[in-house]
CSV table of C-alpha atoms in Angstrom, one decimal:
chain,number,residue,atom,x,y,z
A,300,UNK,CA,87.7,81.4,181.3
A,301,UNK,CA,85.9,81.0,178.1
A,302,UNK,CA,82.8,82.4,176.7
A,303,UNK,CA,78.7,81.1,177.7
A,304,UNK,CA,75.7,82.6,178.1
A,305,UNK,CA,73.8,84.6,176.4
A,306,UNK,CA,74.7,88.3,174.8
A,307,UNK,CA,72.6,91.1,173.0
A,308,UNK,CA,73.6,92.6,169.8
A,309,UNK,CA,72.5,96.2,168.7
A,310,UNK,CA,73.2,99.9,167.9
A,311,UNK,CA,70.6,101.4,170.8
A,312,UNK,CA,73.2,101.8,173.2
A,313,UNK,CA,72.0,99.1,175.4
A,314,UNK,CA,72.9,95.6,174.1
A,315,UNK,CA,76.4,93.7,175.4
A,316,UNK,CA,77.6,94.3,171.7
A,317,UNK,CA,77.3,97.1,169.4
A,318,UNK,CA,78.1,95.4,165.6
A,319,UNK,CA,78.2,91.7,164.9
A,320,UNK,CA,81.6,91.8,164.6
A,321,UNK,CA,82.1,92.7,167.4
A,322,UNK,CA,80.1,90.1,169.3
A,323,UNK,CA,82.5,87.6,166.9
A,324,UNK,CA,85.7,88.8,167.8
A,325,UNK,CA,84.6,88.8,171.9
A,326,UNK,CA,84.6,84.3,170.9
A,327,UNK,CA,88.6,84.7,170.3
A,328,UNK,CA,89.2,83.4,173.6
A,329,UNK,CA,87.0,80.0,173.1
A,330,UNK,CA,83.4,79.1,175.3
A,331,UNK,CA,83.1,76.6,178.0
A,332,UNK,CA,79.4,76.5,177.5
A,333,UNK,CA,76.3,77.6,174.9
A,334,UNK,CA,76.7,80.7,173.8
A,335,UNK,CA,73.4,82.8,172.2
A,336,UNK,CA,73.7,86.3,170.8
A,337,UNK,CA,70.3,87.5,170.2
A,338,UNK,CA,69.8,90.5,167.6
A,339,UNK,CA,67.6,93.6,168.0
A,340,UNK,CA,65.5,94.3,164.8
A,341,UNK,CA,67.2,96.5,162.3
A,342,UNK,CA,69.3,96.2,159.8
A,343,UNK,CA,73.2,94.9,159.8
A,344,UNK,CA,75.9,96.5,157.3
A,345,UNK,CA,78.4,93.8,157.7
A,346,UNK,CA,79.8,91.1,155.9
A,347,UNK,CA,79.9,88.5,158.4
A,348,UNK,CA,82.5,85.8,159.0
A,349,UNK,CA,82.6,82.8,161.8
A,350,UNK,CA,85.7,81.7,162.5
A,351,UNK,CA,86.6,78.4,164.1
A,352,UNK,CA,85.9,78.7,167.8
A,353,UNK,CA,87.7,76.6,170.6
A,354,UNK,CA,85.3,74.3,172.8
A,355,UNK,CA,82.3,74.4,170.7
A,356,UNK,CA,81.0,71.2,170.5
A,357,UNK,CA,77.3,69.3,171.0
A,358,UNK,CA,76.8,70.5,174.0
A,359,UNK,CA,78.8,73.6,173.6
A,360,UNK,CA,76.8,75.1,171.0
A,361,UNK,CA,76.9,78.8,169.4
A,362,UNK,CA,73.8,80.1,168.1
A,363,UNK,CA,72.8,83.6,166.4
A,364,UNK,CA,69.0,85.0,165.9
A,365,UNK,CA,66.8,87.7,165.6
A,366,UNK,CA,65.7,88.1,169.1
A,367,UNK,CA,62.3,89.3,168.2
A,368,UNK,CA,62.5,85.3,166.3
A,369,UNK,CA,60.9,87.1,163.5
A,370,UNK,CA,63.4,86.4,160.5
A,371,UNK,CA,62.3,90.0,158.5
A,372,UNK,CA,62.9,91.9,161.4
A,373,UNK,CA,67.1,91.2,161.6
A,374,UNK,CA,68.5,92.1,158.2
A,375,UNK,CA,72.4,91.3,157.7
A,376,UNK,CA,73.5,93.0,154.3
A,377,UNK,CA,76.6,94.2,152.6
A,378,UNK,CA,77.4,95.3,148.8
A,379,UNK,CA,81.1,95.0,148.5
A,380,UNK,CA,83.3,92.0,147.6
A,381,UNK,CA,86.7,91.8,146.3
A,382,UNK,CA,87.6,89.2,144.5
A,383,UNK,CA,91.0,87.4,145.7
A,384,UNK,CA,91.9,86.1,142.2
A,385,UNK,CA,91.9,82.6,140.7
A,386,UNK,CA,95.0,81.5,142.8
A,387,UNK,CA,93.4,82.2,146.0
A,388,UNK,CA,89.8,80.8,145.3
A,389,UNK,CA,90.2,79.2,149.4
A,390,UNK,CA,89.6,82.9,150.5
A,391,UNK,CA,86.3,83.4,148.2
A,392,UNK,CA,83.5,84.7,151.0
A,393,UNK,CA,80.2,85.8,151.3
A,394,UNK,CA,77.6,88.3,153.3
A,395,UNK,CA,77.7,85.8,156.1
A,396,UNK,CA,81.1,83.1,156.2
A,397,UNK,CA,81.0,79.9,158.2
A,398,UNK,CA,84.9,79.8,158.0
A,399,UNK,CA,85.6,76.8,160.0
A,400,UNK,CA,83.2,76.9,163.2
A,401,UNK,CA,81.1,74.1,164.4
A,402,UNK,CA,77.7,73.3,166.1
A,403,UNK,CA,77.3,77.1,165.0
A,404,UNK,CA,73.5,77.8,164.6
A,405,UNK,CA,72.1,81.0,162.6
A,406,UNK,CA,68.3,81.3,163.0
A,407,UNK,CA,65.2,83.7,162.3
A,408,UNK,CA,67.0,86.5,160.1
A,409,UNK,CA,67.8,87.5,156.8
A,410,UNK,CA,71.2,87.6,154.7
A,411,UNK,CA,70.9,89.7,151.7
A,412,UNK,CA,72.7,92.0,148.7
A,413,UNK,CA,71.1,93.9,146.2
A,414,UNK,CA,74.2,92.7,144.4
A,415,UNK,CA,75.4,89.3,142.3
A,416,UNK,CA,78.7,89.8,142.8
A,417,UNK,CA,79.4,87.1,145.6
A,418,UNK,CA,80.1,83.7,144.6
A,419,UNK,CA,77.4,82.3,147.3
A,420,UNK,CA,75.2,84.5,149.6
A,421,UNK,CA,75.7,82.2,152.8
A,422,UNK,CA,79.5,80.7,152.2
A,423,UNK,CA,80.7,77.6,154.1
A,424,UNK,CA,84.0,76.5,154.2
A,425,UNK,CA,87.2,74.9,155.9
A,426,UNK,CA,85.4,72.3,158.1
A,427,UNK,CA,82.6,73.9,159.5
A,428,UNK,CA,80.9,70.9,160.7
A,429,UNK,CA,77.2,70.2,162.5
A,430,UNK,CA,76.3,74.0,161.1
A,431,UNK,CA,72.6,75.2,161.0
A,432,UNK,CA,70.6,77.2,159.0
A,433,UNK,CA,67.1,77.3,160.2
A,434,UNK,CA,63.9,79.9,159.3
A,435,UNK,CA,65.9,82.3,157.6
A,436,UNK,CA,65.8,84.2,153.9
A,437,UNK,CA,68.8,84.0,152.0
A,438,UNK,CA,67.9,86.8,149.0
A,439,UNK,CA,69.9,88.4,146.3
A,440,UNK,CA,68.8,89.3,142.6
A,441,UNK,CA,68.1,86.4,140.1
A,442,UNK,CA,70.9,85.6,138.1
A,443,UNK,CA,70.9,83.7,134.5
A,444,UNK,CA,74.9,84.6,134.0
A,445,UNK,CA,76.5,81.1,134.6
A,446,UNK,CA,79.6,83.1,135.0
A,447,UNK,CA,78.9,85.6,137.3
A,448,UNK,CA,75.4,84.3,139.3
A,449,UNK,CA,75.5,83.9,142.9
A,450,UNK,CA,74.5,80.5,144.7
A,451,UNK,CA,73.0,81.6,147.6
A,452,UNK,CA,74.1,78.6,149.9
A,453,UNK,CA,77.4,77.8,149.0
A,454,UNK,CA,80.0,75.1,150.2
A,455,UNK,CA,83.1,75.1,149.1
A,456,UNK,CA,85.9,72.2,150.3
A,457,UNK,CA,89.7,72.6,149.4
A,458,UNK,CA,91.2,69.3,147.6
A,459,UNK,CA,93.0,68.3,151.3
A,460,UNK,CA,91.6,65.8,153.4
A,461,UNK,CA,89.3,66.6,156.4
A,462,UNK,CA,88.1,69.7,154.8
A,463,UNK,CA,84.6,69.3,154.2
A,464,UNK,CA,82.3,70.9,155.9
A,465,UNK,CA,80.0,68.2,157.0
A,466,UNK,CA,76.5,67.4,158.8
A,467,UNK,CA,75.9,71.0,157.4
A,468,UNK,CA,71.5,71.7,157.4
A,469,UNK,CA,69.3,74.1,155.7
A,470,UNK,CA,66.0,73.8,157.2
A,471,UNK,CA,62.5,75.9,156.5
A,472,UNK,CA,64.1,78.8,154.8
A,473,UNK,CA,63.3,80.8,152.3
A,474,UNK,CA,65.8,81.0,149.6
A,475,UNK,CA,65.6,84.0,146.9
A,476,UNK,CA,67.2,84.6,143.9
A,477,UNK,CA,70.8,83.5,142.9
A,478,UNK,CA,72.0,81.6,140.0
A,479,UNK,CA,71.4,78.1,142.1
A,480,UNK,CA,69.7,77.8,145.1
A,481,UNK,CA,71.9,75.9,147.4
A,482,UNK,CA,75.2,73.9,146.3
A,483,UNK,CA,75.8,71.0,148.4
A,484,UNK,CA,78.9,68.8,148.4
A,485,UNK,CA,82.8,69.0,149.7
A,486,UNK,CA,85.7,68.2,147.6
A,487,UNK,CA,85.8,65.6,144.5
A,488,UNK,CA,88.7,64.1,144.5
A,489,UNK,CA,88.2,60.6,144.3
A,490,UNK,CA,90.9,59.9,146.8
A,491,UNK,CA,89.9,62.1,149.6
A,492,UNK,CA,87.2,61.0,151.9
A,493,UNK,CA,83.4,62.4,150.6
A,494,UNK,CA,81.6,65.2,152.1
A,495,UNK,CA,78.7,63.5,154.3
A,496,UNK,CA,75.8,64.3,156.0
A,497,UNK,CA,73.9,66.7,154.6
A,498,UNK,CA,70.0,67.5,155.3
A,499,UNK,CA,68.3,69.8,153.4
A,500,UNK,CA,64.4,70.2,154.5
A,501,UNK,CA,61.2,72.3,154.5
A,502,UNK,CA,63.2,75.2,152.3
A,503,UNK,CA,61.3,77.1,149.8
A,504,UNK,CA,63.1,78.1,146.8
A,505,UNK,CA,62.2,80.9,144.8
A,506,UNK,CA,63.6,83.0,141.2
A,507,UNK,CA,66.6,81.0,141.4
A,508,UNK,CA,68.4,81.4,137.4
A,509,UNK,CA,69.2,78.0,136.7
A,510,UNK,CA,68.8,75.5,139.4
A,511,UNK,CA,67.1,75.4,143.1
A,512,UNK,CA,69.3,72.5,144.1
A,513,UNK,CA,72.1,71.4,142.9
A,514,UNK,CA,74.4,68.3,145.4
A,515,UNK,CA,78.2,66.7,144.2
A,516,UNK,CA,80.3,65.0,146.0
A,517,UNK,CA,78.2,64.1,149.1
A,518,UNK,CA,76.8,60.9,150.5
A,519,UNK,CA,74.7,60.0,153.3
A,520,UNK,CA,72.6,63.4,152.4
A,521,UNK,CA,68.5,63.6,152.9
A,522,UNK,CA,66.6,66.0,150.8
A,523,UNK,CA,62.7,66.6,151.9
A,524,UNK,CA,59.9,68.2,151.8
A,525,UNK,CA,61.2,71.5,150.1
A,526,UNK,CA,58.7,73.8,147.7
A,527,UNK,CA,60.3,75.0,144.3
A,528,UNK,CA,58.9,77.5,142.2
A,529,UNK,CA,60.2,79.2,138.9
A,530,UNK,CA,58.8,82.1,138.0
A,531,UNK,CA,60.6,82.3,134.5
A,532,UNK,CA,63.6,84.4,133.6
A,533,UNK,CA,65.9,81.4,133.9
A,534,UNK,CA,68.4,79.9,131.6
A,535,UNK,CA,66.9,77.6,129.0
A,536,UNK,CA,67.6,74.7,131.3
A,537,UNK,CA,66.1,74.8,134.7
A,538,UNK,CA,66.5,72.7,136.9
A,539,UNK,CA,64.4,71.8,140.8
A,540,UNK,CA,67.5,69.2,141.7
């Protein structure tokens, strides 16, 4: 029997899980229906990462929030990252990893470093497809180092086909700080299929080093109704999109 309902996550000794990771590793053995783990205020020291789940689907959904719904109550940080190396770029992460899940939602928290260290904040990558991002703060120090910076939304698709991670959205967030706000697009090989899908709306983009939005290699994308603001100490080009 798989995985549904809906779970509490927390250190006061009475939620279902005690860690995030925790409640992650208890979806090993798949869902066979909506599954909701709802986090109690406080603050996370975990980096973070969603594997691909079996039976999620549209009606099977996965979904993670604050469960006060108040996205500064539910912090999810972490300092560390070690870099794989240049031959293993596929293995790159971030604070929080969509590493292949779909119809996974994440909703009404934060995900934050005090460092610049991670090559995107929020990193998506080997198909997670229909994932959500909605009314939450993505936040780590502004960046001008084009070599170092963080993106703070990141999607990264190996050059194989089927890997993108499409239908990915970013809605009526708050994203602060990075080198580039959000980097939407799959692989760009001109004889794989293109990433599709993408919806970016309502976001408010904030101290981001060089640019707030940045899309390649994706078609069939709507961008709408999102705020930009620089607030200097960027690059000597800035860009909004």
């Amino acid at each position: 029997e798989g995985m549904h309902g809906s779970y509490t996550v927390g250190t006061s000794g009475q939620e279902d899980f005690k860690s995030i990771k925790e409640a992650v590793d208890a979806l090993g053995n798949g869902i066979d229906g909506p599954v909701e783990f709802l986090l109690s205020d406080g603050n996370y020291h975990e980096a973070v990462m969603i594997p691909e789940v079996t039976g999620s689907s549209e009606l099977n959904t996965i979904t993670m929030r604050s469960a006060s719904g108040k996205r500064d109550n539910v912090v999810i940080t972490y300092d560390v990252y070690k870099d794989p190396g240049s031959s293993h770029y596929d293995q790159r992460y971030g604070v929080f990893t969509l590493d292949g899940v779909d119809y996974f939602t994440l909703k009404d928290l934060t995900v934050a470093t005090d460092k610049t260290i991670f090559p995107g904040i929020l990193f998506i990558r080997n198909s997670s497809r229909h994932d959500k991002v909605e009314n939450c703060v993505i936040r780590s120090p502004q960046s001008t180092d084009q070599g170092k910076g963080s993106t703070q939304v990141y999607m990264y698709s190996k050059n194989e086909a089927n890997r993108n991670s499409d239908y990915f959205t970013l809605k009526d967030c708050l994203i602060d700080g990075g080198l580039i706000g959000v980097n939407l697009g799959g692989t760009a090989y001109v004889s794989l299929p293109v990433q599709e899908g993408g919806h970016i709306a309502g976001n408010t983009f904030v101290r981001q080093g060089s640019k707030a939005i940045y899309v390649s290699a994706e078609r069939d994308f709507v961008i709408e109704n999102n705020t930009v603001i620089s607030e200097g100490g960027t690059t000597n080009s800035f860009w909004a999109i």
